Structures are given as structure tokens and as C-alpha cells.
């Protein structure tokens, strides 16, 4: 399993069941990844937080993926309150 360090992301798109996130800081700045809006791995609280995210939101996320070869990222943690843009 892969798990990222906490990083600041902006929600830059939403299409079907996926959010597009862009890394805003560090060595991975500018990289975009998609994460599912609905996922069976999300607990009830995390699912509710993910559903409230919209384009333009800036938050600190930790992402994880079961597959190390071709990561299929999902949010595993949302840290702290929203960050002002």
C-alpha cells in the first residue's frame, strides 16, 4: 500500500464520481491526481467530508492506494479546517 505525506491540495475539477486535485506545495507541486467522490473504503465521516468538497476548495489531504504499480488514489484523511484561497 502507498500512502502520501500530508500535503496541500486544491480541488480543480469534478467529473462524474471523481475529484481532480492539484498539489500546491513541495516537490510534487503542480501534479494532478483524481480521487473518487464515493468509495467503500471511506468511513461515514470521511465520506461526508468528501461530498462537501467543491472546485476551488484548498485542504490538506493524505492519499492512499492499494496498487503500488499503478496508483489508484483515494483520500484517507482530510486534515484541519479549509484553507483560505
mmCIF file with all atom_site columns, C-alpha atoms in Angstrom:
data_model
loop_
_atom_site.group_PDB
_atom_site.id
_atom_site.type_symbol
_atom_site.label_atom_id
_atom_site.label_alt_id
_atom_site.label_comp_id
_atom_site.label_asym_id
_atom_site.label_entity_id
_atom_site.label_seq_id
_atom_site.pdbx_PDB_ins_code
_atom_site.Cartn_x
_atom_site.Cartn_y
_atom_site.Cartn_z
_atom_site.occupancy
_atom_site.B_iso_or_equiv
_atom_site.pdbx_formal_charge
_atom_site.auth_seq_id
_atom_site.auth_comp_id
_atom_site.auth_asym_id
_atom_site.auth_atom_id
_atom_site.pdbx_PDB_model_num
ATOM 1  C CA . UNK A 1 1  ? 0.000   0.000  0.000   1.00 0.00 ? 1  UNK A CA 1
ATOM 2  C CA . UNK A 1 2  ? 1.150   3.538  -0.797  1.00 0.00 ? 2  UNK A CA 1
ATOM 3  C CA . UNK A 1 3  ? 0.357   6.472  1.466   1.00 0.00 ? 3  UNK A CA 1
ATOM 4  C CA . UNK A 1 4  ? 1.336   10.098 0.890   1.00 0.00 ? 4  UNK A CA 1
ATOM 5  C CA . UNK A 1 5  ? 2.573   12.572 3.452   1.00 0.00 ? 5  UNK A CA 1
ATOM 6  C CA . UNK A 1 6  ? 0.030   15.296 4.274   1.00 0.00 ? 6  UNK A CA 1
ATOM 7  C CA . UNK A 1 7  ? 0.085   17.911 1.507   1.00 0.00 ? 7  UNK A CA 1
ATOM 8  C CA . UNK A 1 8  ? -1.888  20.962 0.486   1.00 0.00 ? 8  UNK A CA 1
ATOM 9  C CA . UNK A 1 9  ? -4.188  20.343 -2.498  1.00 0.00 ? 9  UNK A CA 1
ATOM 10 C CA . UNK A 1 10 ? -6.709  22.399 -4.417  1.00 0.00 ? 10 UNK A CA 1
ATOM 11 C CA . UNK A 1 11 ? -9.835  20.800 -5.857  1.00 0.00 ? 11 UNK A CA 1
ATOM 12 C CA . UNK A 1 12 ? -9.506  21.836 -9.519  1.00 0.00 ? 12 UNK A CA 1
ATOM 13 C CA . UNK A 1 13 ? -12.248 19.749 -11.106 1.00 0.00 ? 13 UNK A CA 1
ATOM 14 C CA . UNK A 1 14 ? -15.148 17.412 -10.545 1.00 0.00 ? 14 UNK A CA 1
ATOM 15 C CA . UNK A 1 15 ? -16.410 14.952 -13.143 1.00 0.00 ? 15 UNK A CA 1
ATOM 16 C CA . UNK A 1 16 ? -18.734 12.007 -12.624 1.00 0.00 ? 16 UNK A CA 1
ATOM 17 C CA . UNK A 1 17 ? -17.537 10.227 -9.478  1.00 0.00 ? 17 UNK A CA 1
ATOM 18 C CA . UNK A 1 18 ? -14.083 11.852 -9.336  1.00 0.00 ? 18 UNK A CA 1
ATOM 19 C CA . UNK A 1 19 ? -12.451 14.960 -7.948  1.00 0.00 ? 19 UNK A CA 1
ATOM 20 C CA . UNK A 1 20 ? -9.297  16.305 -9.553  1.00 0.00 ? 20 UNK A CA 1
ATOM 21 C CA . UNK A 1 21 ? -6.764  17.541 -7.012  1.00 0.00 ? 21 UNK A CA 1
ATOM 22 C CA . UNK A 1 22 ? -3.634  19.625 -7.674  1.00 0.00 ? 22 UNK A CA 1
ATOM 23 C CA . UNK A 1 23 ? -0.682  19.573 -5.282  1.00 0.00 ? 23 UNK A CA 1
ATOM 24 C CA . UNK A 1 24 ? 0.082   23.148 -4.212  1.00 0.00 ? 24 UNK A CA 1
ATOM 25 C CA . UNK A 1 25 ? 3.429   22.767 -2.433  1.00 0.00 ? 25 UNK A CA 1
ATOM 26 C CA . UNK A 1 26 ? 6.641   20.765 -2.203  1.00 0.00 ? 26 UNK A CA 1
ATOM 27 C CA . UNK A 1 27 ? 8.431   18.661 -4.767  1.00 0.00 ? 27 UNK A CA 1
ATOM 28 C CA . UNK A 1 28 ? 5.190   17.389 -6.283  1.00 0.00 ? 28 UNK A CA 1
ATOM 29 C CA . UNK A 1 29 ? 3.732   20.880 -6.811  1.00 0.00 ? 29 UNK A CA 1
ATOM 30 C CA . UNK A 1 30 ? 1.571   21.045 -9.933  1.00 0.00 ? 30 UNK A CA 1
ATOM 31 C CA . UNK A 1 31 ? 0.852   17.315 -10.132 1.00 0.00 ? 31 UNK A CA 1
ATOM 32 C CA . UNK A 1 32 ? -2.830  16.475 -10.583 1.00 0.00 ? 32 UNK A CA 1
ATOM 33 C CA . UNK A 1 33 ? -4.483  13.290 -9.389  1.00 0.00 ? 33 UNK A CA 1
ATOM 34 C CA . UNK A 1 34 ? -8.060  12.082 -9.395  1.00 0.00 ? 34 UNK A CA 1
ATOM 35 C CA . UNK A 1 35 ? -9.767  10.558 -6.384  1.00 0.00 ? 35 UNK A CA 1
ATOM 36 C CA . UNK A 1 36 ? -13.232 9.019  -6.141  1.00 0.00 ? 36 UNK A CA 1
ATOM 37 C CA . UNK A 1 37 ? -16.054 11.011 -4.577  1.00 0.00 ? 37 UNK A CA 1
ATOM 38 C CA . UNK A 1 38 ? -17.726 7.773  -3.403  1.00 0.00 ? 38 UNK A CA 1
ATOM 39 C CA . UNK A 1 39 ? -15.602 4.900  -2.135  1.00 0.00 ? 39 UNK A CA 1
ATOM 40 C CA . UNK A 1 40 ? -16.448 1.899  0.048   1.00 0.00 ? 40 UNK A CA 1
ATOM 41 C CA . UNK A 1 41 ? -13.192 2.471  1.970   1.00 0.00 ? 41 UNK A CA 1
ATOM 42 C CA . UNK A 1 42 ? -14.373 5.885  3.190   1.00 0.00 ? 42 UNK A CA 1
ATOM 43 C CA . UNK A 1 43 ? -15.920 5.819  6.640   1.00 0.00 ? 43 UNK A CA 1
ATOM 44 C CA . UNK A 1 44 ? -19.163 7.689  7.179   1.00 0.00 ? 44 UNK A CA 1
ATOM 45 C CA . UNK A 1 45 ? -17.450 10.855 8.477   1.00 0.00 ? 45 UNK A CA 1
ATOM 46 C CA . UNK A 1 46 ? -14.815 10.953 5.717   1.00 0.00 ? 46 UNK A CA 1
ATOM 47 C CA . UNK A 1 47 ? -17.462 10.279 3.049   1.00 0.00 ? 47 UNK A CA 1
ATOM 48 C CA . UNK A 1 48 ? -19.495 13.241 4.292   1.00 0.00 ? 48 UNK A CA 1
ATOM 49 C CA . UNK A 1 49 ? -16.403 15.488 4.173   1.00 0.00 ? 49 UNK A CA 1
ATOM 50 C CA . UNK A 1 50 ? -15.535 14.377 0.619   1.00 0.00 ? 50 UNK A CA 1
ATOM 51 C CA . UNK A 1 51 ? -19.098 15.020 -0.561  1.00 0.00 ? 51 UNK A CA 1
ATOM 52 C CA . UNK A 1 52 ? -18.858 18.622 0.674   1.00 0.00 ? 52 UNK A CA 1
ATOM 53 C CA . UNK A 1 53 ? -15.702 19.366 -1.356  1.00 0.00 ? 53 UNK A CA 1
ATOM 54 C CA . UNK A 1 54 ? -16.110 21.582 -4.402  1.00 0.00 ? 54 UNK A CA 1
ATOM 55 C CA . UNK A 1 55 ? -13.909 23.191 -7.045  1.00 0.00 ? 55 UNK A CA 1
ATOM 56 C CA . UNK A 1 56 ? -11.704 25.867 -5.514  1.00 0.00 ? 56 UNK A CA 1
ATOM 57 C CA . UNK A 1 57 ? -11.505 24.270 -2.061  1.00 0.00 ? 57 UNK A CA 1
ATOM 58 C CA . UNK A 1 58 ? -7.992  24.083 -0.598  1.00 0.00 ? 58 UNK A CA 1
ATOM 59 C CA . UNK A 1 59 ? -7.355  21.396 2.020   1.00 0.00 ? 59 UNK A CA 1
ATOM 60 C CA . UNK A 1 60 ? -4.573  19.261 3.427   1.00 0.00 ? 60 UNK A CA 1
ATOM 61 C CA . UNK A 1 61 ? -5.088  15.619 2.382   1.00 0.00 ? 61 UNK A CA 1
ATOM 62 C CA . UNK A 1 62 ? -3.392  12.288 2.887   1.00 0.00 ? 62 UNK A CA 1
ATOM 63 C CA . UNK A 1 63 ? -3.957  9.946  -0.065  1.00 0.00 ? 63 UNK A CA 1
ATOM 64 C CA . UNK A 1 64 ? -3.530  6.179  -0.285  1.00 0.00 ? 64 UNK A CA 1
ATOM 65 C CA . UNK A 1 65 ? -3.554  3.465  -2.928  1.00 0.00 ? 65 UNK A CA 1
ATOM 66 C CA . UNK A 1 66 ? -3.583  -0.328 -2.713  1.00 0.00 ? 66 UNK A CA 1
ATOM 67 C CA . UNK A 1 67 ? -1.682  -0.653 -6.029  1.00 0.00 ? 67 UNK A CA 1
ATOM 68 C CA . UNK A 1 68 ? 1.945   0.491  -5.983  1.00 0.00 ? 68 UNK A CA 1
ATOM 69 C CA . UNK A 1 69 ? 2.483   -0.143 -9.713  1.00 0.00 ? 69 UNK A CA 1
ATOM 70 C CA . UNK A 1 70 ? -0.399  1.979  -10.958 1.00 0.00 ? 70 UNK A CA 1
ATOM 71 C CA . UNK A 1 71 ? -1.676  4.038  -8.038  1.00 0.00 ? 71 UNK A CA 1
ATOM 72 C CA . UNK A 1 72 ? -5.427  4.389  -7.820  1.00 0.00 ? 72 UNK A CA 1
ATOM 73 C CA . UNK A 1 73 ? -5.571  7.172  -5.251  1.00 0.00 ? 73 UNK A CA 1
ATOM 74 C CA . UNK A 1 74 ? -8.315  7.788  -2.711  1.00 0.00 ? 74 UNK A CA 1
ATOM 75 C CA . UNK A 1 75 ? -8.474  10.210 0.193   1.00 0.00 ? 75 UNK A CA 1
ATOM 76 C CA . UNK A 1 76 ? -7.680  8.570  3.518   1.00 0.00 ? 76 UNK A CA 1
ATOM 77 C CA . UNK A 1 77 ? -7.561  11.718 5.660   1.00 0.00 ? 77 UNK A CA 1
ATOM 78 C CA . UNK A 1 78 ? -8.563  15.364 5.500   1.00 0.00 ? 78 UNK A CA 1
ATOM 79 C CA . UNK A 1 79 ? -6.587  17.434 7.993   1.00 0.00 ? 79 UNK A CA 1
ATOM 80 C CA . UNK A 1 80 ? -7.711  20.614 9.675   1.00 0.00 ? 80 UNK A CA 1
ATOM 81 C CA . UNK A 1 81 ? -10.170 23.277 8.565   1.00 0.00 ? 81 UNK A CA 1
ATOM 82 C CA . UNK A 1 82 ? -10.432 24.652 4.990   1.00 0.00 ? 82 UNK A CA 1
ATOM 83 C CA . UNK A 1 83 ? -7.506  26.832 3.951   1.00 0.00 ? 83 UNK A CA 1
ATOM 84 C CA . UNK A 1 84 ? -8.417  30.305 2.640   1.00 0.00 ? 84 UNK A CA 1
ATOM 85 C CA . UNK A 1 85 ? -7.610  30.673 -1.075  1.00 0.00 ? 85 UNK A CA 1
#
